[in-house]
PDB file of C-alpha atoms in Angstrom:
ATOM      1  CA  MET A 905     -13.245-151.533 168.402  1.00  0.00           C
ATOM      2  CA  ASN A 906     -15.691-150.663 170.465  1.00  0.00           C
ATOM      3  CA  VAL A 907     -18.699-153.431 169.968  1.00  0.00           C
ATOM      4  CA  LYS A 908     -21.244-151.218 171.702  1.00  0.00           C
ATOM      5  CA  THR A 909     -20.308-148.103 170.077  1.00  0.00           C
ATOM      6  CA  GLY A 910     -18.765-149.432 166.676  1.00  0.00           C
ATOM      7  CA  ARG A 911     -16.004-146.947 166.935  1.00  0.00           C
ATOM      8  CA  CYS A 912     -12.662-147.790 166.664  1.00  0.00           C
ATOM      9  CA  VAL A 913     -10.000-146.719 169.564  1.00  0.00           C
ATOM     10  CA  PRO A 914      -7.210-147.786 171.342  1.00  0.00           C
ATOM     11  CA  ALA A 915      -8.064-150.503 173.665  1.00  0.00           C
ATOM     12  CA  ALA A 916      -6.271-149.012 176.475  1.00  0.00           C
ATOM     13  CA  VAL A 917      -8.824-146.145 176.233  1.00  0.00           C
ATOM     14  CA  ALA A 918     -10.937-148.215 176.113  1.00  0.00           C
ATOM     15  CA  GLY A 919     -10.274-150.482 179.134  1.00  0.00           C
ATOM     16  CA  GLU A 920     -10.602-153.774 177.259  1.00  0.00           C
ATOM     17  CA  ALA A 921      -8.458-156.542 175.882  1.00  0.00           C
ATOM     18  CA  ALA A 922      -7.208-155.485 172.725  1.00  0.00           C
ATOM     19  CA  ALA A 923      -9.242-156.685 169.645  1.00  0.00           C
ATOM     20  CA  THR A 924      -7.688-159.127 167.729  1.00  0.00           C
ATOM     21  CA  HIS A 925      -9.781-158.929 164.255  1.00  0.00           C
ATOM     22  CA  PRO A 926      -6.948-159.058 161.542  1.00  0.00           C
ATOM     23  CA  THR A 927      -7.934-155.744 159.705  1.00  0.00           C
ATOM     24  CA  GLU A 928      -7.830-153.869 162.810  1.00  0.00           C
ATOM     25  CA  VAL A 929      -4.824-151.464 162.291  1.00  0.00           C
ATOM     26  CA  ARG A 930      -2.937-149.659 164.826  1.00  0.00           C
ATOM     27  CA  ARG A 931      -0.272-147.223 165.170  1.00  0.00           C
ATOM     28  CA  ALA A 932       1.368-145.188 167.966  1.00  0.00           C
ATOM     29  CA  ALA A 933      -0.521-142.242 167.846  1.00  0.00           C
ATOM     30  CA  GLY A 934      -3.858-144.290 167.838  1.00  0.00           C
ATOM     31  CA  MET A 935      -6.499-146.706 166.048  1.00  0.00           C
ATOM     32  CA  LEU A 936      -7.051-146.040 162.068  1.00  0.00           C
ATOM     33  CA  HIS A 937     -10.444-147.712 160.699  1.00  0.00           C
ATOM     34  CA  PRO A 938      -9.789-150.889 158.926  1.00  0.00           C
ATOM     35  CA  LEU A 939     -11.611-148.866 155.933  1.00  0.00           C
ATOM     36  CA  SER A 940      -9.942-145.825 155.499  1.00  0.00           C
ATOM     37  CA  THR A 941      -8.666-145.376 152.076  1.00  0.00           C
ATOM     38  CA  VAL A 942      -6.413-142.726 150.622  1.00  0.00           C
ATOM     39  CA  VAL A 943      -6.174-141.884 146.999  1.00  0.00           C
ATOM     40  CA  ILE A 944      -3.409-139.706 145.788  1.00  0.00           C
ATOM     41  CA  THR A 945      -3.448-138.185 142.515  1.00  0.00           C
ATOM     42  CA  SER A 946       0.051-136.947 140.902  1.00  0.00           C
ATOM     43  CA  TYR A 947      -0.617-134.300 138.278  1.00  0.00           C
ATOM     44  CA  GLY A 948       0.960-131.453 136.195  1.00  0.00           C
ATOM     45  CA  ALA A 949      -0.823-128.059 136.561  1.00  0.00           C
ATOM     46  CA  ALA A 950       0.390-127.292 132.631  1.00  0.00           C
ATOM     47  CA  HIS A 951      -1.708-129.955 131.677  1.00  0.00           C
ATOM     48  CA  HIS A 952      -4.988-128.307 132.875  1.00  0.00           C
ATOM     49  CA  ASP A 953      -7.217-131.266 133.938  1.00  0.00           C
ATOM     50  CA  VAL A 954      -6.610-130.693 137.657  1.00  0.00           C
ATOM     51  CA  PRO A 955      -8.592-133.910 139.626  1.00  0.00           C
ATOM     52  CA  GLN A 956     -11.709-133.548 140.923  1.00  0.00           C
ATOM     53  CA  ALA A 957     -12.660-134.317 144.528  1.00  0.00           C
ATOM     54  CA  PRO A 958     -14.618-133.200 147.589  1.00  0.00           C
ATOM     55  CA  ARG A 959     -12.065-131.280 149.876  1.00  0.00           C
ATOM     56  CA  PRO A 960      -8.796-132.489 148.717  1.00  0.00           C
ATOM     57  CA  VAL A 961      -5.554-132.683 150.592  1.00  0.00           C
ATOM     58  CA  THR A 962      -3.720-130.339 148.078  1.00  0.00           C
ATOM     59  CA  VAL A 963       0.227-130.865 148.334  1.00  0.00           C
ATOM     60  CA  ASP A 964       2.280-128.236 145.684  1.00  0.00           C
ATOM     61  CA  ALA A 965       5.639-129.901 144.942  1.00  0.00           C
ATOM     62  CA  SER A 966       6.734-127.067 142.622  1.00  0.00           C
ATOM     63  CA  LEU A 967       9.148-125.526 145.064  1.00  0.00           C
ATOM     64  CA  LEU A 968      10.616-128.807 145.192  1.00  0.00           C
ATOM     65  CA  PRO A 969      14.394-129.759 143.676  1.00  0.00           C
ATOM     66  CA  GLN A 970      14.054-130.651 139.736  1.00  0.00           C
ATOM     67  CA  PRO A 971      15.843-133.618 139.053  1.00  0.00           C
ATOM     68  CA  ASP A 972      18.450-132.034 136.131  1.00  0.00           C
ATOM     69  CA  ALA A 973      20.631-135.052 134.717  1.00  0.00           C
ATOM     70  CA  MET A 974      18.569-138.391 134.569  1.00  0.00           C
ATOM     71  CA  SER A 975      19.310-142.068 133.247  1.00  0.00           C
ATOM     72  CA  ARG A 976      17.618-143.059 130.622  1.00  0.00           C
ATOM     73  CA  ALA A 977      15.947-145.327 132.892  1.00  0.00           C
ATOM     74  CA  GLY A 978      14.951-142.908 135.565  1.00  0.00           C
ATOM     75  CA  GLN A 979      13.680-140.582 132.161  1.00  0.00           C
ATOM     76  CA  GLN A 980      11.180-143.295 131.519  1.00  0.00           C
ATOM     77  CA  LEU A 981      10.252-143.947 135.087  1.00  0.00           C
ATOM     78  CA  GLY A 982       9.780-140.232 136.214  1.00  0.00           C
ATOM     79  CA  GLY A 983       9.253-139.017 139.904  1.00  0.00           C
ATOM     80  CA  ARG A 984       8.970-143.113 140.886  1.00  0.00           C
ATOM     81  CA  SER A 985      12.673-143.595 139.902  1.00  0.00           C
ATOM     82  CA  PRO A 986      14.550-144.276 143.271  1.00  0.00           C
ATOM     83  CA  ALA A 987      16.981-141.711 142.197  1.00  0.00           C
ATOM     84  CA  ALA A 988      14.776-138.935 141.809  1.00  0.00           C
ATOM     85  CA  ARG A 989      12.591-139.935 144.273  1.00  0.00           C
ATOM     86  CA  ALA A 990      15.306-139.473 146.723  1.00  0.00           C
ATOM     87  CA  TYR A 991      16.605-136.367 145.000  1.00  0.00           C
ATOM     88  CA  VAL A 992      13.192-134.427 145.288  1.00  0.00           C
ATOM     89  CA  THR A 993      11.916-136.113 149.075  1.00  0.00           C
ATOM     90  CA  ARG A 994      15.182-136.385 151.105  1.00  0.00           C
ATOM     91  CA  SER A 995      15.608-132.433 150.750  1.00  0.00           C
ATOM     92  CA  PRO A 996      14.864-130.703 153.428  1.00  0.00           C
ATOM     93  CA  ALA A 997      11.957-128.909 151.609  1.00  0.00           C
ATOM     94  CA  GLY A 998      11.038-132.299 150.509  1.00  0.00           C
ATOM     95  CA  ARG A 999      10.760-133.624 153.970  1.00  0.00           C
ATOM     96  CA  LEU A1000       9.218-130.682 154.978  1.00  0.00           C
ATOM     97  CA  VAL A1001       6.599-131.298 152.311  1.00  0.00           C
ATOM     98  CA  VAL A1002       5.638-134.617 153.097  1.00  0.00           C
ATOM     99  CA  ASP A1003       5.578-134.457 156.562  1.00  0.00           C
ATOM    100  CA  GLN A1004       2.863-131.593 156.481  1.00  0.00           C
ATOM    101  CA  ALA A1005       1.133-133.484 153.882  1.00  0.00           C
ATOM    102  CA  LEU A1006       0.856-137.152 156.230  1.00  0.00           C
ATOM    103  CA  GLU A1007      -0.410-134.892 159.279  1.00  0.00           C
ATOM    104  CA  ARG A1008      -3.155-133.191 157.498  1.00  0.00           C
ATOM    105  CA  ILE A1009      -4.081-136.766 155.642  1.00  0.00           C
ATOM    106  CA  ARG A1010      -3.499-138.271 159.130  1.00  0.00           C
ATOM    107  CA  GLN A1011      -5.942-135.932 160.478  1.00  0.00           C
ATOM    108  CA  ARG A1012      -8.585-136.268 157.828  1.00  0.00           C
ATOM    109  CA  LEU A1013      -8.794-139.876 158.099  1.00  0.00           C
ATOM    110  CA  GLY A1014     -11.679-141.805 160.195  1.00  0.00           C
ATOM    111  CA  PRO A1015     -14.033-144.410 159.965  1.00  0.00           C
ATOM    112  CA  GLY A1016     -14.561-146.072 156.421  1.00  0.00           C
ATOM    113  CA  GLY A1017     -13.668-142.653 154.920  1.00  0.00           C
ATOM    114  CA  GLN A1018     -11.768-141.507 152.473  1.00  0.00           C
ATOM    115  CA  VAL A1019      -9.266-139.264 151.610  1.00  0.00           C
ATOM    116  CA  ALA A1020      -8.408-137.288 148.035  1.00  0.00           C
ATOM    117  CA  VAL A1021      -5.185-136.035 148.166  1.00  0.00           C
ATOM    118  CA  HIS A1022      -3.938-134.344 144.966  1.00  0.00           C
ATOM    119  CA  VAL A1023      -0.224-133.448 144.692  1.00  0.00           C
ATOM    120  CA  ARG A1024       0.991-130.881 142.177  1.00  0.00           C
ATOM    121  CA  SER A1025       4.006-129.941 139.716  1.00  0.00           C
ATOM    122  CA  PRO A1026       4.779-128.053 136.584  1.00  0.00           C
ATOM    123  CA  HIS A1027       4.386-131.266 134.350  1.00  0.00           C
ATOM    124  CA  GLY A1028       3.796-133.568 137.002  1.00  0.00           C
ATOM    125  CA  HIS A1029       6.770-135.982 135.816  1.00  0.00           C
ATOM    126  CA  TYR A1030       9.259-136.016 138.752  1.00  0.00           C
ATOM    127  CA  ARG A1031       8.233-133.615 141.783  1.00  0.00           C
ATOM    128  CA  ALA A1032       4.623-134.633 142.588  1.00  0.00           C
ATOM    129  CA  PRO A1033       5.239-138.493 141.481  1.00  0.00           C
ATOM    130  CA  ALA A1034       7.779-138.545 143.880  1.00  0.00           C
ATOM    131  CA  VAL A1035       6.253-137.169 146.520  1.00  0.00           C
ATOM    132  CA  ALA A1036       2.749-138.653 145.736  1.00  0.00           C
ATOM    133  CA  GLU A1037       5.014-142.440 146.231  1.00  0.00           C
ATOM    134  CA  GLU A1038       6.810-141.198 149.049  1.00  0.00           C
ATOM    135  CA  ILE A1039       3.452-140.085 151.212  1.00  0.00           C
ATOM    136  CA  ALA A1040       2.361-143.407 149.994  1.00  0.00           C
ATOM    137  CA  ASP A1041       4.974-145.900 151.398  1.00  0.00           C
ATOM    138  CA  GLN A1042       5.167-143.992 154.697  1.00  0.00           C
ATOM    139  CA  LEU A1043       1.014-144.146 155.367  1.00  0.00           C
ATOM    140  CA  ARG A1044       1.400-148.340 154.003  1.00  0.00           C
ATOM    141  CA  ALA A1045       4.111-148.692 156.439  1.00  0.00           C
ATOM    142  CA  SER A1046       1.241-147.151 159.159  1.00  0.00           C
ATOM    143  CA  GLY A1047      -1.187-149.610 157.886  1.00  0.00           C
ATOM    144  CA  VAL A1048      -3.668-147.656 155.603  1.00  0.00           C
ATOM    145  CA  GLN A1049      -4.667-148.613 152.417  1.00  0.00           C
ATOM    146  CA  VAL A1050      -3.555-146.531 149.561  1.00  0.00           C
ATOM    147  CA  GLN A1051      -4.226-146.258 145.589  1.00  0.00           C
ATOM    148  CA  VAL A1052      -1.322-143.859 143.749  1.00  0.00           C
ATOM    149  CA  ILE A1053      -2.875-142.406 140.818  1.00  0.00           C
ATOM    150  CA  HIS A1054      -0.239-140.493 138.336  1.00  0.00           C
ATOM    151  CA  ARG A1055      -1.998-138.688 135.449  1.00  0.00           C
ATOM    152  CA  HIS A1056       0.821-137.088 133.478  1.00  0.00           C
ATOM    153  CA  LEU A1057       3.690-139.362 134.257  1.00  0.00           C
ATOM    154  CA  GLY A1058       5.293-139.998 130.792  1.00  0.00           C
ATOM    155  CA  ARG A1059       2.839-138.056 129.067  1.00  0.00           C
ATOM    156  CA  PRO A1060       4.356-135.585 126.849  1.00  0.00           C
ATOM    157  CA  ASP A1061       4.433-131.608 127.901  1.00  0.00           C
ATOM    158  CA  PRO A1062       1.404-129.823 126.540  1.00  0.00           C
ATOM    159  CA  PRO A1063       2.335-126.824 124.300  1.00  0.00           C
ATOM    160  CA  ALA A1064       3.808-123.557 125.559  1.00  0.00           C
ATOM    161  CA  THR A1065       1.283-120.921 125.747  1.00  0.00           C
ATOM    162  CA  HIS A1066       1.938-116.943 124.853  1.00  0.00           C
TER     163      HIS A1066
END
């Protein structure tokens, strides 16, 4: 952190020795401020209660592969189960959705900021939670503080309207 300006910059750019404050976060592409936080909310569009936040990064997991047959444990965990998560996020389309979301999120991170991320799928049981957890794990691995909320995981599907 540049003491004069209060801004986080890579030490090499600032021309000074690396800072030693334990909460500073570094990653290969630059430095993130330690107070940057990402709040990821997965939800099902069929429930008609879209999360509210100013300027969220929106991620649509609706077209990703849906896990068909799941074990009983996998059904209870939904998209958080290792099998469902791998099935959804390891497909070429799943990797693309996650990578594009990460790029958009990283563009929004800044000093003391909070980034809202809304991940939707039709019912919010498998695809949206799987993508939300994958994004969260990758952000945490680069030192970003992340909170994940699954609005519809474990809730019954709403009645169909015709």
